[in-house]
PDB file of C-alpha atoms and ligand atoms in Angstrom:
ATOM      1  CA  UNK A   1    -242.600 236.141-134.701  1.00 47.00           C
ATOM      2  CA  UNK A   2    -240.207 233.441-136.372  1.00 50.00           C
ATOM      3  CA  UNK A   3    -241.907 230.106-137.437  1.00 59.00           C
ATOM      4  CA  UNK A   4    -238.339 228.634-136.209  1.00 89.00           C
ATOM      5  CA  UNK A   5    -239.596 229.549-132.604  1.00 92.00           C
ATOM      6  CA  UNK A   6    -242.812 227.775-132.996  1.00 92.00           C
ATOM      7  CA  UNK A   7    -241.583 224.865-134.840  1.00 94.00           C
ATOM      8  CA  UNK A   8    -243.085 221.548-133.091  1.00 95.00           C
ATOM      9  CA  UNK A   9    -241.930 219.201-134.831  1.00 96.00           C
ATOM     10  CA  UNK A  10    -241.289 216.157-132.621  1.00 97.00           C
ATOM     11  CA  UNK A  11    -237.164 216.129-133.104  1.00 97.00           C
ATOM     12  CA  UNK A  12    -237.096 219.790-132.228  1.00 96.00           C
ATOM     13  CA  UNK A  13    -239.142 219.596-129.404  1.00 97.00           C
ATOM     14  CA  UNK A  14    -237.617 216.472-128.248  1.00 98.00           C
ATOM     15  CA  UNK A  15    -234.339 218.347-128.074  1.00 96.00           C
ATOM     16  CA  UNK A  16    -235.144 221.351-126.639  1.00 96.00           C
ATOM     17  CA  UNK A  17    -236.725 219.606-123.635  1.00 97.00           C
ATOM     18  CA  UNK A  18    -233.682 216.842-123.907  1.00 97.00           C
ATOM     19  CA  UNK A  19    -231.539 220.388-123.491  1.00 95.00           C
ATOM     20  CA  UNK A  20    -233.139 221.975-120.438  1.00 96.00           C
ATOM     21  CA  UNK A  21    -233.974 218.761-118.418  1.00 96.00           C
ATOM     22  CA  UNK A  22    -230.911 219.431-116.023  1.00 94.00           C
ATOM     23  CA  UNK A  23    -232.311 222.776-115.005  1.00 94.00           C
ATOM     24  CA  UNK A  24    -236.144 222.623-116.125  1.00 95.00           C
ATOM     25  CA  UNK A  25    -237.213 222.173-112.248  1.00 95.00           C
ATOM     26  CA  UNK A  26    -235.433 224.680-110.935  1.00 95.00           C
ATOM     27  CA  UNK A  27    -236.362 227.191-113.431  1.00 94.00           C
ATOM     28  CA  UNK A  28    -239.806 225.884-112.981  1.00 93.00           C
ATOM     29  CA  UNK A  29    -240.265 226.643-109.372  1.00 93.00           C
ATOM     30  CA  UNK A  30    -238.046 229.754-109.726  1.00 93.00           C
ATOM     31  CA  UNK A  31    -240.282 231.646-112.684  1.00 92.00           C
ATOM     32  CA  UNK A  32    -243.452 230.582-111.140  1.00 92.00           C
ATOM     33  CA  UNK A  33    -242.191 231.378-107.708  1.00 93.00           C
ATOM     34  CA  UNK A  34    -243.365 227.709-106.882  1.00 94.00           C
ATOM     35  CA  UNK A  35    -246.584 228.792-108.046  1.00 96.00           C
ATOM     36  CA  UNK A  36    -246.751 225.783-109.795  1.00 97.00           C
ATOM     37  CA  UNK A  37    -246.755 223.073-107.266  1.00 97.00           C
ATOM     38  CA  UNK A  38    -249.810 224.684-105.910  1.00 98.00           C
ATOM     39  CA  UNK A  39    -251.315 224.590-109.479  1.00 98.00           C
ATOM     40  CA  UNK A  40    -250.206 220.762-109.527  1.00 98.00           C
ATOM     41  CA  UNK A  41    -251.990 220.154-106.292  1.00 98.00           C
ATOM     42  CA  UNK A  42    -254.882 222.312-107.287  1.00 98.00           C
ATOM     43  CA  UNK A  43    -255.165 219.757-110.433  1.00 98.00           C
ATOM     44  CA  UNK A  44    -255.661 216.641-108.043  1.00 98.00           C
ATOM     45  CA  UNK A  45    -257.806 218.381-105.836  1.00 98.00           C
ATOM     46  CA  UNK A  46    -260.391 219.486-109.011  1.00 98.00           C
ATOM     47  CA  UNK A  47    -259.477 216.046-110.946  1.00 98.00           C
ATOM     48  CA  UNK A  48    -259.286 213.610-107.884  1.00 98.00           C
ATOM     49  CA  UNK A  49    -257.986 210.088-108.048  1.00 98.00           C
ATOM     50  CA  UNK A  50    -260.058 207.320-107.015  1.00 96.00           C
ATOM     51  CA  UNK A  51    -259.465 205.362-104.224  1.00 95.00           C
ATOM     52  CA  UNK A  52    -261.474 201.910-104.140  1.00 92.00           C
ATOM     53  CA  UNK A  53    -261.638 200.825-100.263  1.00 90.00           C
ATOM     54  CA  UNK A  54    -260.971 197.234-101.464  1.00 90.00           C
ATOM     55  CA  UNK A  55    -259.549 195.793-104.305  1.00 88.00           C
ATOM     56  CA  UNK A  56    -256.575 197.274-107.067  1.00 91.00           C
ATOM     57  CA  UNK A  57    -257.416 200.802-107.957  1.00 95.00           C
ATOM     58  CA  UNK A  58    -257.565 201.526-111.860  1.00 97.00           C
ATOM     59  CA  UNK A  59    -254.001 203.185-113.035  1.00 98.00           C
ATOM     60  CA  UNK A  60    -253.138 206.988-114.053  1.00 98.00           C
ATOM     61  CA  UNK A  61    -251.347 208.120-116.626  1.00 98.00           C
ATOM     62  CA  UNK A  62    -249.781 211.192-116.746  1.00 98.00           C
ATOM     63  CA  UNK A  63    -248.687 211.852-120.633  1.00 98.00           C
ATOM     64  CA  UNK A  64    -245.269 214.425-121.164  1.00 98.00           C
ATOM     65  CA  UNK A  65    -245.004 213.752-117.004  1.00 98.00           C
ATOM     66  CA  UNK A  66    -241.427 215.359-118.102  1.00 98.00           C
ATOM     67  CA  UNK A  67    -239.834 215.339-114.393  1.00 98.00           C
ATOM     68  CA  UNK A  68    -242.712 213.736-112.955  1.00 98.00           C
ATOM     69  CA  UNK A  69    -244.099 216.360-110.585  1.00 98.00           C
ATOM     70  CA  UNK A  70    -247.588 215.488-111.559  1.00 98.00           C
ATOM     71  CA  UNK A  71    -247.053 212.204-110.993  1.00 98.00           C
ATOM     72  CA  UNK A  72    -245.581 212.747-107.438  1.00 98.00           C
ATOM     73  CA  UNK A  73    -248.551 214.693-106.296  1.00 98.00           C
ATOM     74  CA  UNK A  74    -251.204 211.998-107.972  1.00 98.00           C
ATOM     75  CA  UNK A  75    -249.180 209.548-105.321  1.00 98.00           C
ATOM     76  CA  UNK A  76    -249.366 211.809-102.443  1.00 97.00           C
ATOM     77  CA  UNK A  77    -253.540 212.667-103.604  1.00 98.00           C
ATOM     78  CA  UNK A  78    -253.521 209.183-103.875  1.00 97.00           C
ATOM     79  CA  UNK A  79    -251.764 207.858-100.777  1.00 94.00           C
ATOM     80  CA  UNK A  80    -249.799 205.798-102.522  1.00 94.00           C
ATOM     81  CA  UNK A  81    -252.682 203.591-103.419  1.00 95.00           C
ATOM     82  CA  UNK A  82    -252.849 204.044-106.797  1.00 97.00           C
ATOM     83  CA  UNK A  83    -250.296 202.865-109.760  1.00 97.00           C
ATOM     84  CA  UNK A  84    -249.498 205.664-112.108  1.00 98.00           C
ATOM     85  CA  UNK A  85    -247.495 205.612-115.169  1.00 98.00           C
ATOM     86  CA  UNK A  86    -245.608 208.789-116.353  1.00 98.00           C
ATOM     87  CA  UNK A  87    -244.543 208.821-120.350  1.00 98.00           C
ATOM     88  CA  UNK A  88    -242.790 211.290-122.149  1.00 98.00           C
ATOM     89  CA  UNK A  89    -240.713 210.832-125.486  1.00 98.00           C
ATOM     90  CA  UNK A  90    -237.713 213.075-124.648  1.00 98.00           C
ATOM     91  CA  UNK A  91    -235.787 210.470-122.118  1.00 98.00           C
ATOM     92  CA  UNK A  92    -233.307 213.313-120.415  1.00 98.00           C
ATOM     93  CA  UNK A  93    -236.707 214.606-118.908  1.00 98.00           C
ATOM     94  CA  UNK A  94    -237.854 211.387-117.664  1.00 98.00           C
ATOM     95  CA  UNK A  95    -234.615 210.945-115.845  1.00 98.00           C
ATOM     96  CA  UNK A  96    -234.305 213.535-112.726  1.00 98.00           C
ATOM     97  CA  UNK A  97    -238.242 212.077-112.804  1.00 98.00           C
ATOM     98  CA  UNK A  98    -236.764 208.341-111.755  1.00 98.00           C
ATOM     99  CA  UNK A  99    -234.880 209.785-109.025  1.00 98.00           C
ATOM    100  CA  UNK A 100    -237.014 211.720-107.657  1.00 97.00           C
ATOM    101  CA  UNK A 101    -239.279 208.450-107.217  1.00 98.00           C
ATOM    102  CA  UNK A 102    -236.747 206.800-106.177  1.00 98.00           C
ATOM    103  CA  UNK A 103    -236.219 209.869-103.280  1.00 97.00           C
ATOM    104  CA  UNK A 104    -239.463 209.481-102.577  1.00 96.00           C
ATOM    105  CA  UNK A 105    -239.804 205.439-102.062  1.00 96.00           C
ATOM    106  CA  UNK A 106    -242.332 205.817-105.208  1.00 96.00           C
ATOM    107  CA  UNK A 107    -240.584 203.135-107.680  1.00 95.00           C
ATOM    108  CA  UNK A 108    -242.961 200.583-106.810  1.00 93.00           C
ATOM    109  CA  UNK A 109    -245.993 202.706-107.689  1.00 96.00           C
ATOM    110  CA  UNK A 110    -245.259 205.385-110.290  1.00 98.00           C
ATOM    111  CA  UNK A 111    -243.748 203.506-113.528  1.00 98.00           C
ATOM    112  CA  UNK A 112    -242.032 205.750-116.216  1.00 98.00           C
ATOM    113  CA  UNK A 113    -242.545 205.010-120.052  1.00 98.00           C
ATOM    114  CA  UNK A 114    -240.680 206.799-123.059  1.00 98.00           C
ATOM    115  CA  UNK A 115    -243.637 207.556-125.210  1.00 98.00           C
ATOM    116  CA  UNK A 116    -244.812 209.529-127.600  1.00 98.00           C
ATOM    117  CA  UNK A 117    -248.175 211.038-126.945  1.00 98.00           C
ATOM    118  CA  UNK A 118    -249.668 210.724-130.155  1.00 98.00           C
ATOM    119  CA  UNK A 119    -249.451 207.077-129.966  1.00 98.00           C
ATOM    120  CA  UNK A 120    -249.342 205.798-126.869  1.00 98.00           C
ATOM    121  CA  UNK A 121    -248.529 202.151-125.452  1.00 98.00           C
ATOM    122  CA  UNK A 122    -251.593 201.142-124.057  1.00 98.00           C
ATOM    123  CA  UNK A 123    -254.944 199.585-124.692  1.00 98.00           C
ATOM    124  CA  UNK A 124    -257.737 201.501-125.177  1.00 98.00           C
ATOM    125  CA  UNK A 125    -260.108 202.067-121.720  1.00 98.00           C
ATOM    126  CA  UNK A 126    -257.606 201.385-119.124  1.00 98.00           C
ATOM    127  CA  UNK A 127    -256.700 204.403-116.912  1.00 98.00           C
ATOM    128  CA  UNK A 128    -259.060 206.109-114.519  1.00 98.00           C
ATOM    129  CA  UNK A 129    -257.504 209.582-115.259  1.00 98.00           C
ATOM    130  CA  UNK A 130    -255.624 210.446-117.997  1.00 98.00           C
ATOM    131  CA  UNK A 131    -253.507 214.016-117.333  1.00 98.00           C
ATOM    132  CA  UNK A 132    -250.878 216.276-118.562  1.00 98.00           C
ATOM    133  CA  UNK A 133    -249.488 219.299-117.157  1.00 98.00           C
ATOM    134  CA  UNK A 134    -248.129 222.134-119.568  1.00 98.00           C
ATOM    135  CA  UNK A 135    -247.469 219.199-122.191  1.00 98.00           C
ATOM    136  CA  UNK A 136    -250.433 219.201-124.475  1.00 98.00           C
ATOM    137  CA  UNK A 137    -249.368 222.738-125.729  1.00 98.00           C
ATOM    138  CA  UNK A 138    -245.943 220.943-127.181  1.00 98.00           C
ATOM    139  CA  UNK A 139    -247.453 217.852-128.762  1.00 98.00           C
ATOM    140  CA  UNK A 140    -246.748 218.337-132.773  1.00 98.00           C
ATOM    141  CA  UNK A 141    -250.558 217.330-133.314  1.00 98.00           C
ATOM    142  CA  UNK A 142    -252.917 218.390-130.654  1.00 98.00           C
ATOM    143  CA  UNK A 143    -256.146 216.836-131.936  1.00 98.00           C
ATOM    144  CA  UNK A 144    -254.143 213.564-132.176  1.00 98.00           C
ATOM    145  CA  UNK A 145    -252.462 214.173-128.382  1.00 98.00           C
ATOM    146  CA  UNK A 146    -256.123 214.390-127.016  1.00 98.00           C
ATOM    147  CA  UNK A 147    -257.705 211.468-129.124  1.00 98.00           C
ATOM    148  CA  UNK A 148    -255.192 209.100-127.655  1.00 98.00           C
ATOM    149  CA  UNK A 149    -255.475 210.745-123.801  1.00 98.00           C
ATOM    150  CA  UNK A 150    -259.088 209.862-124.585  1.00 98.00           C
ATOM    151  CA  UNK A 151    -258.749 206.493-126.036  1.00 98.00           C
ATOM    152  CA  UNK A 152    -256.441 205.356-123.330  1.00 98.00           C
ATOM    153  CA  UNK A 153    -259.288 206.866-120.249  1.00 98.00           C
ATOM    154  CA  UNK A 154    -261.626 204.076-118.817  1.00 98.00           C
ATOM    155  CA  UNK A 155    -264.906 204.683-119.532  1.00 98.00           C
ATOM    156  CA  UNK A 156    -266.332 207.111-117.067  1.00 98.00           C
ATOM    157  CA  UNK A 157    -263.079 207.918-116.821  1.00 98.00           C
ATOM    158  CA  UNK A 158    -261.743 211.442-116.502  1.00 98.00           C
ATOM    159  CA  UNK A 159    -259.268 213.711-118.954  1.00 98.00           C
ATOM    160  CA  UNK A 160    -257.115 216.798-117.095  1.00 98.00           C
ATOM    161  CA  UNK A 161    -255.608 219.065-118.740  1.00 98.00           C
ATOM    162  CA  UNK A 162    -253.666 221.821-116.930  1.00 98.00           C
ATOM    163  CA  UNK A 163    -251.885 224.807-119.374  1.00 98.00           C
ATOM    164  CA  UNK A 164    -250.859 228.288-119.232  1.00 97.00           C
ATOM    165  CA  UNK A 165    -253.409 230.900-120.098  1.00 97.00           C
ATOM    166  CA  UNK A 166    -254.147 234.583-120.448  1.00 94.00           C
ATOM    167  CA  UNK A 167    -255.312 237.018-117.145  1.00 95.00           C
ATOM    168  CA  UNK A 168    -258.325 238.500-117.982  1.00 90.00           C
ATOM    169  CA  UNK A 169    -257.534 241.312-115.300  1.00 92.00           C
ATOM    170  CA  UNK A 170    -256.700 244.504-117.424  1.00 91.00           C
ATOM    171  CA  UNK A 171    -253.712 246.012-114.924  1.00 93.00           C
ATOM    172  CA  UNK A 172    -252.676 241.966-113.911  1.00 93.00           C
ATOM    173  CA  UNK A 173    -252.813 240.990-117.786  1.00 92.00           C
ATOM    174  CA  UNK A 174    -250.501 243.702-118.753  1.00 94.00           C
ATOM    175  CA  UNK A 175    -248.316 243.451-115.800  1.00 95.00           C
ATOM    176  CA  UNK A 176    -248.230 239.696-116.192  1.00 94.00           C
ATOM    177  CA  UNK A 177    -247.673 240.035-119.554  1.00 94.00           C
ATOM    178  CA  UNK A 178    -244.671 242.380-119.609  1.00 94.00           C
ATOM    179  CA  UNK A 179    -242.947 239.489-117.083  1.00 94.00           C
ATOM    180  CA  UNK A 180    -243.937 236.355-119.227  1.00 93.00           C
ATOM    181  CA  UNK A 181    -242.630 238.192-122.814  1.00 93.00           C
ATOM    182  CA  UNK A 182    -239.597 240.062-121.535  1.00 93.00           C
ATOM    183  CA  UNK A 183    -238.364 238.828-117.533  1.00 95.00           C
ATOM    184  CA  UNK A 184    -239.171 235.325-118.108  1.00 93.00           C
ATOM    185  CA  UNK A 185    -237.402 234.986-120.901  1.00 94.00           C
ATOM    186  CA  UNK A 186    -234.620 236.464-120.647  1.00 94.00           C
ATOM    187  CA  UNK A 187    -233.907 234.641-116.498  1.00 94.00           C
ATOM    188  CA  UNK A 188    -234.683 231.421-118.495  1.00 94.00           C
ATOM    189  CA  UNK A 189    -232.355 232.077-121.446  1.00 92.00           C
ATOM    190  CA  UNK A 190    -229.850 233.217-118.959  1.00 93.00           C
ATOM    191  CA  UNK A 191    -230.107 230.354-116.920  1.00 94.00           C
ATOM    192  CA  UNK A 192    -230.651 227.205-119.335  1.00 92.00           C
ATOM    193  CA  UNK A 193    -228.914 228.759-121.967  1.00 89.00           C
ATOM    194  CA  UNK A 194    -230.996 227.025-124.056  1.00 87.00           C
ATOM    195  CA  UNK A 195    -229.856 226.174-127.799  1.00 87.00           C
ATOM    196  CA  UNK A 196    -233.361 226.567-128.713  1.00 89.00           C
ATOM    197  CA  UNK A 197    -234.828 229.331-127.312  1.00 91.00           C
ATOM    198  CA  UNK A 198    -237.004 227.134-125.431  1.00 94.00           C
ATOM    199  CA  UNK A 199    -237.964 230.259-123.007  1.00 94.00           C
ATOM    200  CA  UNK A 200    -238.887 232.268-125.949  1.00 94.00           C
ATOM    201  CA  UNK A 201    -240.312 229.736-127.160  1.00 95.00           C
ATOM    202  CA  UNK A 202    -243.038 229.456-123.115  1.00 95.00           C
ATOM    203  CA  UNK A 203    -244.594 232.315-124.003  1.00 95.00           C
ATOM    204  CA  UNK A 204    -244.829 232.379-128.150  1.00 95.00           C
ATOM    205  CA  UNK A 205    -246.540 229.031-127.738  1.00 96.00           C
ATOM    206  CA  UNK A 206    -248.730 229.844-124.781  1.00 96.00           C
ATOM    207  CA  UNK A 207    -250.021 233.037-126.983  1.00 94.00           C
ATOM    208  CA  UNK A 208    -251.215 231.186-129.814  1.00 95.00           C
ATOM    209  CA  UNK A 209    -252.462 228.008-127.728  1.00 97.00           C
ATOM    210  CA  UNK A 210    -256.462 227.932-127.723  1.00 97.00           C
ATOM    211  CA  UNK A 211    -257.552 228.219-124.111  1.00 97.00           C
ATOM    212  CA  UNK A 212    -260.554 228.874-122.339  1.00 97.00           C
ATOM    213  CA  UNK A 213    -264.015 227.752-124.143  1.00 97.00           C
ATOM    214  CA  UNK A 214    -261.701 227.458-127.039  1.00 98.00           C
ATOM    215  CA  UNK A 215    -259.937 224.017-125.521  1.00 98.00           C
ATOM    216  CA  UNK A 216    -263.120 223.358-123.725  1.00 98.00           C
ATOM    217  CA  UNK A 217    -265.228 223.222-127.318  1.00 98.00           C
ATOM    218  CA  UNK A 218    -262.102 221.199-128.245  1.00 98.00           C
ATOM    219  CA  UNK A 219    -262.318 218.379-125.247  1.00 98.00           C
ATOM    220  CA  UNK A 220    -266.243 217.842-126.119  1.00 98.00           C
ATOM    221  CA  UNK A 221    -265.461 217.641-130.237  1.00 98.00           C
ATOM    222  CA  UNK A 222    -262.797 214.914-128.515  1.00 98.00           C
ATOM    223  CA  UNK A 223    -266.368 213.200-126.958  1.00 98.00           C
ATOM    224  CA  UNK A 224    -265.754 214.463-123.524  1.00 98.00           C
ATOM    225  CA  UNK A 225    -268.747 215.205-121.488  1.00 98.00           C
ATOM    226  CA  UNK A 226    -269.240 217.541-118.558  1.00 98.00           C
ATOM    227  CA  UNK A 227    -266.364 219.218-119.411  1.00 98.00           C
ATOM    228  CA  UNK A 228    -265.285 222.504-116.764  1.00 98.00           C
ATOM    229  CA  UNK A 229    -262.437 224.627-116.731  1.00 98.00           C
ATOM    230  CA  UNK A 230    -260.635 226.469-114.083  1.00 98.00           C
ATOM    231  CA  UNK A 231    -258.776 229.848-113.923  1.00 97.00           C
ATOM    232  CA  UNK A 232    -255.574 229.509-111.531  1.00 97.00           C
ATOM    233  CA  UNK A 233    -253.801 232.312-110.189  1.00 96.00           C
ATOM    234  CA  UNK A 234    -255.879 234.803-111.879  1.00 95.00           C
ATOM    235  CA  UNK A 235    -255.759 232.721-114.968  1.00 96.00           C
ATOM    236  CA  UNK A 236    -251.875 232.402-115.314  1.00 96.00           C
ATOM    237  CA  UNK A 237    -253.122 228.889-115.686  1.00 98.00           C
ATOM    238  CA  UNK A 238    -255.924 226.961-116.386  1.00 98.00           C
ATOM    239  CA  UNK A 239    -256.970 223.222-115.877  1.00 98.00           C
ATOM    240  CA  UNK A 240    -259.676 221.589-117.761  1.00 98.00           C
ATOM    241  CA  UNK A 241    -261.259 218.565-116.929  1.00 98.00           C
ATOM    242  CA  UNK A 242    -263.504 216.593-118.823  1.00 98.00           C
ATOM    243  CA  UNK A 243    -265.555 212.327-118.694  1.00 98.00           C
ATOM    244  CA  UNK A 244    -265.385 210.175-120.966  1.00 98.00           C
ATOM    245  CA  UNK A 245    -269.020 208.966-121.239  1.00 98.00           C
ATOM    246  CA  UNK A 246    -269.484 205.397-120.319  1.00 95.00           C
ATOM    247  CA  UNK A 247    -270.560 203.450-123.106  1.00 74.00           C
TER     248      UNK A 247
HETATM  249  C1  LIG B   1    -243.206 221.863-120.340  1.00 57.47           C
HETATM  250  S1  LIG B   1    -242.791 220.177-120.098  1.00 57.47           S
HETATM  251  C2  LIG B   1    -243.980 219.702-118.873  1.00 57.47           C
HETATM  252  C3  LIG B   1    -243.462 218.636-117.954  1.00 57.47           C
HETATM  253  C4  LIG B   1    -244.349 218.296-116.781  1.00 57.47           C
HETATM  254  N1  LIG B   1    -245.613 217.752-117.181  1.00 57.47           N
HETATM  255  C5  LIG B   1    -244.530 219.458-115.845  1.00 57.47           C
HETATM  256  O1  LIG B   1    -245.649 219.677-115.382  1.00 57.47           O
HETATM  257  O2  LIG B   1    -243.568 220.136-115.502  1.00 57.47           O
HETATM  258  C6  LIG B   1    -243.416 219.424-121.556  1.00 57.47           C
HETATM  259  C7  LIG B   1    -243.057 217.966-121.702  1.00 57.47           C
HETATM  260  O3  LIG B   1    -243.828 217.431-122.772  1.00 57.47           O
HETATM  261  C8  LIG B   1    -243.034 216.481-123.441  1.00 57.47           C
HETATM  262  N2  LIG B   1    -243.599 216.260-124.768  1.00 57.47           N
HETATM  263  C9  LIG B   1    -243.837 217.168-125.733  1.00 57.47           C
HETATM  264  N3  LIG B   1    -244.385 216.577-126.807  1.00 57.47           N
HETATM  265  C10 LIG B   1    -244.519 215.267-126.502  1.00 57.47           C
HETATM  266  C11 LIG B   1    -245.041 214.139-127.193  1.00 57.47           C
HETATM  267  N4  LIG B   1    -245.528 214.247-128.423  1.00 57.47           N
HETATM  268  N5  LIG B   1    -245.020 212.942-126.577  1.00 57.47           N
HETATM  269  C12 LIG B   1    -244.520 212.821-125.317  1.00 57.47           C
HETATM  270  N6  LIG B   1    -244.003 213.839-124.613  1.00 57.47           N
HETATM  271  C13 LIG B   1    -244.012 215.059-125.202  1.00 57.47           C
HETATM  272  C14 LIG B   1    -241.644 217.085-123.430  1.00 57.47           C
HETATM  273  O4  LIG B   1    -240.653 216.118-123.668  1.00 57.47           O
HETATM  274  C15 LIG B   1    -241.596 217.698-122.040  1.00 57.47           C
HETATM  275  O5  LIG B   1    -241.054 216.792-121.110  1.00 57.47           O
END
């Protein structure tokens, strides 16, 4: 495997997104088979927001929110009753993500930030849940990505991860597997015609991404608590959710 393909260095993977944003959600829905929005809804069913009866609800933040589709279903989990903020450092992303708040009559409540992960914008202990969605797997420095998700998080807050992992299944795995190295990429290639083998590039990074009890032993070296993780789809994907411990 090339170390080109798995260089994440922010410029290069700032321009690779900044080159697929026009048709990363169609390609999304279409190599999932819109398996994905379940997995999004799945995440704010196992990683709820909080919804005070009275008073102003503590924010969200949903770090690399790329087009925002986290976001969007944290306002629908939500019903519109929380603020969330979406950043991401690769603007082209964030922009189909501002219309399709504005679609949705969401500009007053979802706010969208160009930031970089590893140094976010905001104080420490202010959001209620701090999430990212097939992001964390892209951020140059992942130790550095999760230390500021957790900084940010209130706490008693909570941390939600949701990534790509391996089936365990023996006949699933190797069926799966044969689609994600060899279909996948070449639809996506086909279809983005992306400069930088960014669909190549899904399924290189997903293989050498820790998952499982690996990321979970990760979140708790972060100081997350009660952390569990979640098989999707037969473990296509996983979430992880973990507290920060109240002080
Ligand atoms: C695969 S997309 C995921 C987008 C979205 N969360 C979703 O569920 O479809 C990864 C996103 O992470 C962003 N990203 C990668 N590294 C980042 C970093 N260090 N800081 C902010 N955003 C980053 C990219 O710009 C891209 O929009």
């Amino acid at each position: 495997m090339s170390s080109s393909l798995l260089d994440k260095r922010e410029a290069r993977i700032r321009t690779m997104f900044g080159n697929i944003a026009p048709r990363y959600d169609l390609l999304n829905h279409l190599l999932s088979l819109n398996i994905d929005r379940y997995w999004r809804w799945r995440t704010t069913r196992l990683a709820p927001p909080y919804v005070p009866a009275a008073g102003v609800a503590a924010p969200i933040l949903d770090v690399c929110t790329g087009t925002g589709d986290l976001a969007l279903a944290y306002d629908r989990a939500a019903q519109q009753r929380v603020p969330i903020i979406g950043a991401d450092f690769c603007l082209p992303m964030l922009l189909p993500a501002c219309a399709k708040t504005r679609r949705r009559r969401a500009t007053g409540r979802i706010r969208y930030v160009e930031a970089d992960t590893q140094r976010l914008p905001f104080p420490d202990d202010t959001f209620q849940l701090t999430t990212v969605a097939f992001g964390l797997r892209n951020v140059t420095d992942t130790d550095r990505g999760l230390a500021e998700m957790v900084r940010v998080t209130q706490p008693g807050g909570r941390v939600a991860i949701l990534e790509f992992s391996q089936p365990r299944h023996w006949l699933f795995g190797r069926l799966y597997r044969f689609y994600f190295r060899c279909i996948l990429p070449c639809i996506g290639q086909t279809i983005s015609r992306s400069r930088d083998n960014a669909y190549n590039y899904l399924p290189a990074s997903v293989l050498e991404f820790p998952e499982g009890e690996a990321l979970a032993a990760k979140l708790r070296r972060h100081g997350l608590t009660e952390v569990h993780w979640y098989p999707l789809t037969f473990g296509i994907a996983t979430l992880y959710v973990g507290t920060k411990p109240s002080e």
